[in-house]
Coordinates of C-alpha atoms in Angstrom, one line a residue:
X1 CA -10.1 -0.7 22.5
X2 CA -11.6 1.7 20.1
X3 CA -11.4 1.0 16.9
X4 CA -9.6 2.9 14.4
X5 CA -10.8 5.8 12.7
X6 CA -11.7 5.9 9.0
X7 CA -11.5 8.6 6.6
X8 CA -11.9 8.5 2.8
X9 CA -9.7 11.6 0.8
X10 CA -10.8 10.7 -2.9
X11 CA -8.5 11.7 -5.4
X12 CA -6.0 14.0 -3.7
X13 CA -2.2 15.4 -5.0
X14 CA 0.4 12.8 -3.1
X15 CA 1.8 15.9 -1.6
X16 CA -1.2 17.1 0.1
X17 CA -2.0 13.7 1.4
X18 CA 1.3 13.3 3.0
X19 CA 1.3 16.0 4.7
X20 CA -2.0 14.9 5.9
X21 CA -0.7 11.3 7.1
X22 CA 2.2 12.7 8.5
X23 CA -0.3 15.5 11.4
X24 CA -2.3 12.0 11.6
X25 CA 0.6 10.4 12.6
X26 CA 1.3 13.1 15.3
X27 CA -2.2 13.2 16.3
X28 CA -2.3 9.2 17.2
X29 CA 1.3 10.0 19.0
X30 CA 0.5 12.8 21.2
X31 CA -3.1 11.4 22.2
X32 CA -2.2 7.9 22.1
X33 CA -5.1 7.0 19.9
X34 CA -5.5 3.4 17.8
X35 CA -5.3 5.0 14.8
X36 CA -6.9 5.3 11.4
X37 CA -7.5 3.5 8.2
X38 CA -7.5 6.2 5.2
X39 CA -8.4 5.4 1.9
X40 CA -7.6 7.6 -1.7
X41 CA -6.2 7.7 -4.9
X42 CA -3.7 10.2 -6.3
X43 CA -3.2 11.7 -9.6
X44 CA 0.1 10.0 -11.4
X45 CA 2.8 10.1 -9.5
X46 CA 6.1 8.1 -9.2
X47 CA 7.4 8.0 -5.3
X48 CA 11.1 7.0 -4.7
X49 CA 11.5 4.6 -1.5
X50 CA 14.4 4.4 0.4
X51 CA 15.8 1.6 -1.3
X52 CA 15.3 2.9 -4.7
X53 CA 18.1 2.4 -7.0
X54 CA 19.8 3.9 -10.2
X55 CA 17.9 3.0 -13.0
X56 CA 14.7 2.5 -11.5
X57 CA 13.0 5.2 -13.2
X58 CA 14.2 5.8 -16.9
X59 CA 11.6 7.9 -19.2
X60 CA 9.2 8.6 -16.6
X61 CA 7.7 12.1 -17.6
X62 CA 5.5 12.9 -14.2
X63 CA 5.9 14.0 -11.2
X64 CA 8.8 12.4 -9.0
X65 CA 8.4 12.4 -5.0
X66 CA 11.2 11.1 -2.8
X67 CA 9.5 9.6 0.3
X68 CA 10.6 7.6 3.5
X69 CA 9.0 4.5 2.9
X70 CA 10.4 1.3 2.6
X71 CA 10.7 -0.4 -1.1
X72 CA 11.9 1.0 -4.2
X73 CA 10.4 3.2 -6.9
X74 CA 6.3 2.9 -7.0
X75 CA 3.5 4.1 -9.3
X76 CA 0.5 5.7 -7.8
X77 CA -2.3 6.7 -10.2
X78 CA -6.3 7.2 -10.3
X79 CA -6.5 3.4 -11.2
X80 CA -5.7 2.2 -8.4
X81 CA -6.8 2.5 -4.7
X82 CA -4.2 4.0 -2.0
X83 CA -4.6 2.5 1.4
X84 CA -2.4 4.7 4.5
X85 CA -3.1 3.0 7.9
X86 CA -2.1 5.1 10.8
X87 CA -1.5 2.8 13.1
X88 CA 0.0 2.6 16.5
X89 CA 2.0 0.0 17.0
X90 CA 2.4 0.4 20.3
X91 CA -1.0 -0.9 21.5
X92 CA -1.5 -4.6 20.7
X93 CA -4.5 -5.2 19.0
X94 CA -6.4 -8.5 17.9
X95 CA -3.5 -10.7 19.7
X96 CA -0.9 -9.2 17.5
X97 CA 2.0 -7.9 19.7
X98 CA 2.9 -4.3 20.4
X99 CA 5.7 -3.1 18.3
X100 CA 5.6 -5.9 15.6
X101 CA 5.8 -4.5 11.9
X102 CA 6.8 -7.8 10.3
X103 CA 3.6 -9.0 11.8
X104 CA 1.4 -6.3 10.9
X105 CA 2.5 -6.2 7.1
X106 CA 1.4 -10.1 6.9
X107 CA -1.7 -8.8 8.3
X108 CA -2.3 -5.9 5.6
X109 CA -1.6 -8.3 3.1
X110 CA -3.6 -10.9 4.1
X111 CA -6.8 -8.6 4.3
X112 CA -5.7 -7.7 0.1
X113 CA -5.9 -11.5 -0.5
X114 CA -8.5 -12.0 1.7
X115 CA -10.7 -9.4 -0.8
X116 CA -9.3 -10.6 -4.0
X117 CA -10.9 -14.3 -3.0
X118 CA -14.3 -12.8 -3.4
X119 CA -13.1 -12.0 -6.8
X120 CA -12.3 -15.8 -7.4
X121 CA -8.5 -14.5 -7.6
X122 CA -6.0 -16.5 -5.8
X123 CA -3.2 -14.4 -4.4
X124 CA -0.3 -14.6 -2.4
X125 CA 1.2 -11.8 0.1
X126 CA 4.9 -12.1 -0.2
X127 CA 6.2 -9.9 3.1
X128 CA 7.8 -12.5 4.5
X129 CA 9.4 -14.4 1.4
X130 CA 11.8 -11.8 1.2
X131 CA 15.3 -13.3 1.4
X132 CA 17.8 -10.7 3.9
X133 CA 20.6 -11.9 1.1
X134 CA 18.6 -10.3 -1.7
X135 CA 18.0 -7.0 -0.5
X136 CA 19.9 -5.3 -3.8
X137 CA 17.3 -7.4 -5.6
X138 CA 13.5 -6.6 -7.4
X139 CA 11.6 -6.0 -4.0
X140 CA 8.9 -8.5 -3.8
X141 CA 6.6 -7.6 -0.8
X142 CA 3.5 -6.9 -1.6
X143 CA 0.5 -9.2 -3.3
X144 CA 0.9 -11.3 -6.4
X145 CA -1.4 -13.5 -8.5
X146 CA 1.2 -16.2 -9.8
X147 CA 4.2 -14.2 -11.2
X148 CA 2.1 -10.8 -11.4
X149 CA 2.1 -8.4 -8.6
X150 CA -1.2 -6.8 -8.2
X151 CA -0.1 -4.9 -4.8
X152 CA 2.7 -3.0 -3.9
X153 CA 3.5 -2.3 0.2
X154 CA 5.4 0.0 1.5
X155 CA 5.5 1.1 4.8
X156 CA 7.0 4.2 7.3
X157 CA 7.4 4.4 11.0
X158 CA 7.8 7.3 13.2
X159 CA 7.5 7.2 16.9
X160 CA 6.0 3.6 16.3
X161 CA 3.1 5.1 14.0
X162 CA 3.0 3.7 10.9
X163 CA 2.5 5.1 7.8
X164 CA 2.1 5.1 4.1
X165 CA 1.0 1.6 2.7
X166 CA -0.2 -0.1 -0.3
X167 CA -0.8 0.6 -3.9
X168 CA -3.6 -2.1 -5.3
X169 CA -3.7 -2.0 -8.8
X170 CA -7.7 -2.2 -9.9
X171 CA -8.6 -1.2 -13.0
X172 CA -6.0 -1.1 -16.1
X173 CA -4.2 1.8 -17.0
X174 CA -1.8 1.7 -20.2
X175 CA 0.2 4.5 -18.7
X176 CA 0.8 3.1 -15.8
X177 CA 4.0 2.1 -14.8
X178 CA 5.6 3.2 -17.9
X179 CA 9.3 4.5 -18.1
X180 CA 10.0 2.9 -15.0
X181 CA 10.5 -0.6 -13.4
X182 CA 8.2 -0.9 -10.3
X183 CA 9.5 -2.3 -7.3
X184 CA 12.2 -3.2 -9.7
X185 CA 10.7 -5.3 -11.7
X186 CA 9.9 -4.9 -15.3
X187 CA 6.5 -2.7 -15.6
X188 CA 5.1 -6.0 -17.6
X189 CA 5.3 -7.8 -14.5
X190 CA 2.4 -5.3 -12.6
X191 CA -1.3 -6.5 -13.2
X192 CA -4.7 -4.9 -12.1
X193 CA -7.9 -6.7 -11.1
X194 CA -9.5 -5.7 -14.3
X195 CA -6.9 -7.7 -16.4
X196 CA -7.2 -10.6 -14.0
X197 CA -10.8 -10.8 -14.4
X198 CA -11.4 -9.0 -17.5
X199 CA -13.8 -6.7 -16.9
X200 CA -13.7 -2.8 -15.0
X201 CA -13.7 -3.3 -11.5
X202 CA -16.5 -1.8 -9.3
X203 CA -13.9 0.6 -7.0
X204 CA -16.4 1.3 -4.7
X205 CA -17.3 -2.2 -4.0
X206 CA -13.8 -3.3 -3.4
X207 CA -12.9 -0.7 -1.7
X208 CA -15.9 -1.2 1.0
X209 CA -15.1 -4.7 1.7
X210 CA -11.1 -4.1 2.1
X211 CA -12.3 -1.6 4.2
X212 CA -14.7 -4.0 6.6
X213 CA -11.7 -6.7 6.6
X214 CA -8.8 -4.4 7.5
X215 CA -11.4 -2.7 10.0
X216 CA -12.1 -5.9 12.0
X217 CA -7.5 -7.5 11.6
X218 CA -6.2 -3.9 12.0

């Protein structure tokens, strides 16, 4: 199978870039295609997912987007980088089976822990800790360092394309997350690379060798 197609949009507006995921994700429908891995960041922005709940944003001054993601109310600023796989799920790939998102999230956050390792960071993807009982609960998915979340995921499917993705917080930003409580968490709980290690992350760098890892498990 061919592999999936990669495409780098910088810093774009959130808007612009889904509108752009969503003809990518009609593009891999109507010609069958694997898919494509596209990397960005966005200018501040505070996306509501569908399980987003009163309160979740309280003195947030920027721009709101409602989106149909999964998850609750996430940050997406130039400090981070945005990761959208557009992938179809209905061609298995790698020996994952066709149609499996519970698998393929383990997957994406396995390549993010995988990356932070090179980093000497020990992280933990936490897709599948989720407890059914605690949906009305602080959303855990994503990628944490001990009790810090350092990723957020967030995922869409149409016509068994996914789209939208993960947030991974790189360098620090002190207005980040403020005014809000990510993922419904307290914004204090949120932690980038940078405070990890304590010293500015190379985004470049990281950013090429997520995008060899989730190249060769995608």
């Amino acid at each position: 199978m061919a592999d999936l197609i990669f495409q780098d949009w910088g810093l774009i507006d959130y808007d612009e870039a889904l509108k752009k995921q969503l003809e990518l994700v009609e593009k891999v429908h109507s010609e069958n295609l694997p898919g494509y891995l596209v990397f960005c960041s966005h200018p501040p922005v505070v996306t509501l997912g569908r399980a987003t709940k009163e309160g979740d944003v309280f003195d947030w001054n920027g721009k709101i987007v409602e989106v149909s993601r999964g998850g609750r109310a996430t940050y997406h600023g130039p400090s981070q980088l945005i990761v959208y796989p557009i992938l179809n799920l209905t061609l298995a790939r790698k020996g994952r089976k066709d149609r499996e998102i519970v698998g393929y999230l383990r997957v994406f956050e396995d390549a993010i822990v995988d990356v932070l390792k090179t980093y000497d960071v020990h992280a933990q993807g936490r897709s599948l800790h989720k407890n059914p009982q605690t949906d009305s609960e602080a959303d855990e998915t994503g990628v944490w360092v001990g009790n810090h979340k350092i990723a957020s995921l967030g995922v869409g499917v149409r016509k068994w394309i996914t789209f939208h993705g993960a947030a991974i917080n790189l360098n620090y930003d002190p207005k980040a997350f403020v005014g809000m409580n990510p993922c419904g968490f307290t914004a204090d709980t949120m932690v980038s690379l940078e405070q990890v290690l304590n010293t500015p992350i190379d985004t470049k760098q990281f950013s090429e060798k997520l995008k060899l890892r989730l190249l060769q498990s995608l």
